[in-house]
GROMACS .gro file of C-alpha atoms in nm:
model
  153
    1ASP     CA    1 -26.037   1.961   7.750
    2ALA     CA    2 -26.060   1.607   7.626
    3ALA     CA    3 -25.733   1.594   7.619
    4CYS     CA    4 -25.632   1.630   7.991
    5ALA     CA    5 -25.935   1.447   8.061
    6GLY     CA    6 -25.921   1.138   8.334
    7LYS     CA    7 -25.520   1.281   8.412
    8VAL     CA    8 -25.439   1.297   8.747
    9CYS     CA    9 -25.311   1.583   8.911
   10GLU     CA   10 -25.077   1.624   9.097
   11SER     CA   11 -24.918   1.922   9.334
   12TRP     CA   12 -24.598   2.021   9.487
   13GLN     CA   13 -24.473   2.279   9.739
   14ASP     CA   14 -24.130   2.407   9.843
   15LYS     CA   15 -24.092   2.321  10.217
   16ARG     CA   16 -23.866   2.606  10.274
   17PHE     CA   17 -24.163   2.772  10.210
   18ARG     CA   18 -24.491   2.904  10.347
   19MET     CA   19 -24.714   2.611  10.295
   20GLY     CA   20 -25.047   2.676  10.088
   21THR     CA   21 -25.324   2.423   9.961
   22PHE     CA   22 -25.405   2.268   9.638
   23ASP     CA   23 -25.721   2.199   9.546
   24LEU     CA   24 -26.034   2.165   9.310
   25ASP     CA   25 -26.269   2.462   9.369
   26ARG     CA   26 -26.603   2.282   9.257
   27THR     CA   27 -26.752   2.751   9.311
   28VAL     CA   28 -26.529   2.905   9.026
   29GLY     CA   29 -26.424   2.852   8.638
   30GLU     CA   30 -26.414   2.998   8.331
   31ASP     CA   31 -26.676   2.841   8.163
   32ASP     CA   32 -26.802   2.631   8.419
   33SER     CA   33 -26.795   2.624   8.809
   34SER     CA   34 -26.497   2.415   8.892
   35SER     CA   35 -26.112   2.468   8.820
   36LEU     CA   36 -25.799   2.389   8.972
   37CYS     CA   37 -25.730   2.619   9.244
   38ALA     CA   38 -25.434   2.661   9.437
   39THR     CA   39 -25.398   2.937   9.775
   40GLY     CA   40 -25.126   3.057   9.993
   41VAL     CA   41 -24.844   2.853   9.802
   42GLY     CA   42 -24.499   3.025   9.879
   43ASN     CA   43 -24.373   2.773   9.585
   44GLY     CA   44 -24.496   2.499   9.427
   45CYS     CA   45 -24.678   2.377   9.147
   46PHE     CA   46 -24.999   2.163   8.972
   47THR     CA   47 -24.875   1.832   8.728
   48LEU     CA   48 -24.987   1.686   8.466
   49ASP     CA   49 -24.793   1.393   8.368
   50PHE     CA   50 -24.806   1.280   8.001
   51SER     CA   51 -24.576   0.922   7.874
   52GLY     CA   52 -24.532   0.838   7.532
   53LEU     CA   53 -24.397   1.095   7.304
   54ARG     CA   54 -24.208   1.104   7.009
   55GLY     CA   55 -23.904   1.322   6.934
   56GLY     CA   56 -24.029   1.600   6.647
   57ASP     CA   57 -24.387   1.528   6.741
   58TYR     CA   58 -24.594   1.864   6.790
   59TYR     CA   59 -24.841   1.938   7.059
   60GLU     CA   60 -25.058   2.267   7.148
   61VAL     CA   61 -25.040   2.346   7.520
   62ALA     CA   62 -25.273   2.567   7.681
   63ALA     CA   63 -25.485   2.686   7.989
   64SER     CA   64 -25.664   2.976   8.098
   65VAL     CA   65 -25.551   3.127   8.443
   66ARG     CA   66 -25.681   3.367   8.709
   67GLY     CA   67 -25.415   3.574   8.940
   68ALA     CA   68 -25.028   3.527   8.858
   69ALA     CA   69 -24.897   3.204   8.709
   70CYS     CA   70 -24.613   3.052   8.535
   71LEU     CA   71 -24.666   2.762   8.280
   72GLU     CA   72 -24.406   2.549   8.128
   73VAL     CA   73 -24.400   2.255   7.955
   74LYS     CA   74 -24.080   2.014   8.133
   75TRP     CA   75 -23.979   1.757   7.893
   76MET     CA   76 -23.851   1.393   8.034
   77ALA     CA   77 -23.620   1.134   7.927
   78PRO     CA   78 -23.633   0.768   7.983
   79VAL     CA   79 -23.492   0.767   8.266
   80ARG     CA   80 -23.740   0.690   8.568
   81SER     CA   81 -23.632   0.643   8.967
   82ARG     CA   82 -23.725   0.384   9.199
   83ALA     CA   83 -24.049   0.547   9.246
   84GLY     CA   84 -24.142   0.532   8.870
   85LYS     CA   85 -24.132   0.876   8.829
   86PHE     CA   86 -23.907   1.096   8.571
   87ASP     CA   87 -23.587   1.215   8.696
   88ARG     CA   88 -23.411   1.430   8.464
   89GLU     CA   89 -23.540   1.689   8.284
   90LEU     CA   90 -23.382   1.781   7.912
   91ASN     CA   91 -23.511   2.107   7.950
   92PHE     CA   92 -23.851   2.265   7.916
   93ALA     CA   93 -24.063   2.564   7.758
   94HIS     CA   94 -24.215   2.880   7.869
   95VAL     CA   95 -24.617   2.879   7.829
   96PRO     CA   96 -24.708   3.269   7.814
   97ILE     CA   97 -25.005   3.445   7.935
   98GLU     CA   98 -25.195   3.637   7.743
   99GLY     CA   99 -25.295   4.053   7.896
  100THR     CA  100 -25.181   4.180   8.290
  101ASP     CA  101 -25.513   4.188   8.449
  102ALA     CA  102 -25.454   3.911   8.685
  103ALA     CA  103 -25.784   3.957   8.829
  104ALA     CA  104 -25.968   3.853   8.520
  105TRP     CA  105 -25.926   3.509   8.313
  106ARG     CA  106 -25.637   3.480   8.081
  107ARG     CA  107 -25.530   3.262   7.798
  108ALA     CA  108 -25.198   3.066   7.819
  109ARG     CA  109 -25.084   2.899   7.481
  110THR     CA  110 -24.823   2.763   7.277
  111PHE     CA  111 -24.679   2.509   7.013
  112VAL     CA  112 -24.433   2.303   7.149
  113ARG     CA  113 -24.211   2.025   6.960
  114VAL     CA  114 -24.129   1.713   7.105
  115PRO     CA  115 -23.751   1.728   7.181
  116ASP     CA  116 -23.500   1.423   7.012
  117GLY     CA  117 -23.432   1.193   7.394
  118ALA     CA  118 -23.819   1.297   7.514
  119VAL     CA  119 -24.039   1.040   7.598
  120GLY     CA  120 -24.248   1.222   7.836
  121ALA     CA  121 -24.385   1.572   7.977
  122SER     CA  122 -24.496   1.744   8.289
  123PHE     CA  123 -24.686   2.037   8.262
  124VAL     CA  124 -24.662   2.246   8.515
  125LEU     CA  125 -24.848   2.469   8.614
  126GLY     CA  126 -24.643   2.713   8.885
  127VAL     CA  127 -24.726   2.944   9.188
  128HIS     CA  128 -24.512   3.186   9.412
  129GLN     CA  129 -24.837   3.334   9.596
  130ALA     CA  130 -24.822   3.604   9.942
  131GLU     CA  131 -25.090   3.431  10.191
  132GLY     CA  132 -25.471   3.401  10.097
  133GLU     CA  133 -25.380   3.453   9.694
  134LYS     CA  134 -25.591   3.275   9.492
  135THR     CA  135 -25.465   3.127   9.147
  136HIS     CA  136 -25.731   2.930   8.932
  137PHE     CA  137 -25.624   2.677   8.640
  138ASP     CA  138 -25.871   2.570   8.443
  139ASN     CA  139 -25.955   2.452   8.055
  140LEU     CA  140 -25.613   2.248   8.070
  141VAL     CA  141 -25.489   2.137   7.677
  142PHE     CA  142 -25.201   1.933   7.579
  143ARG     CA  143 -25.270   1.810   7.225
  144LYS     CA  144 -25.094   1.616   6.935
  145VAL     CA  145 -25.097   1.844   6.677
  146LEU     CA  146 -25.159   1.581   6.405
  147ASP     CA  147 -25.071   1.823   6.089
  148PHE     CA  148 -24.848   2.136   6.186
  149GLY     CA  149 -24.944   2.339   5.889
  150THR     CA  150 -25.291   2.351   6.014
  151ILE     CA  151 -25.172   2.525   6.374
  152GLY     CA  152 -25.348   2.879   6.339
  153GLN     CA  153 -25.637   2.791   6.161
   0.00000   0.00000   0.00000
């Protein structure tokens, strides 16, 4: 989606669990031939960070998912670490995934309100996988809703 185009997508893995891989798969996509792919990651995630948010604003958050996953938006306070990363979470919002067939593409979508005090967010695409298990993510959306009254129209 244009709202996520050009965003840097990072990955993280908990080293206490089995290490897998995070890649761009150029052979599988929902409507095209590419998607983000996590393979065999014991505990980890892709993250897309957004800054310059204002409390009270609303955002649409969505993705297409094939495989087992947990999607969240983590709101960040203006405190930054020496490395320039947000280092204190205010709270988070769960992004529900429709359907139960993990072998099929499923849609995850919600609308969230930026909490007071938040200046940034991380769109977290989390996985807890068995060895060799794959999860694909496509059609990522993090888009400001200009008129909250138009949601669903």
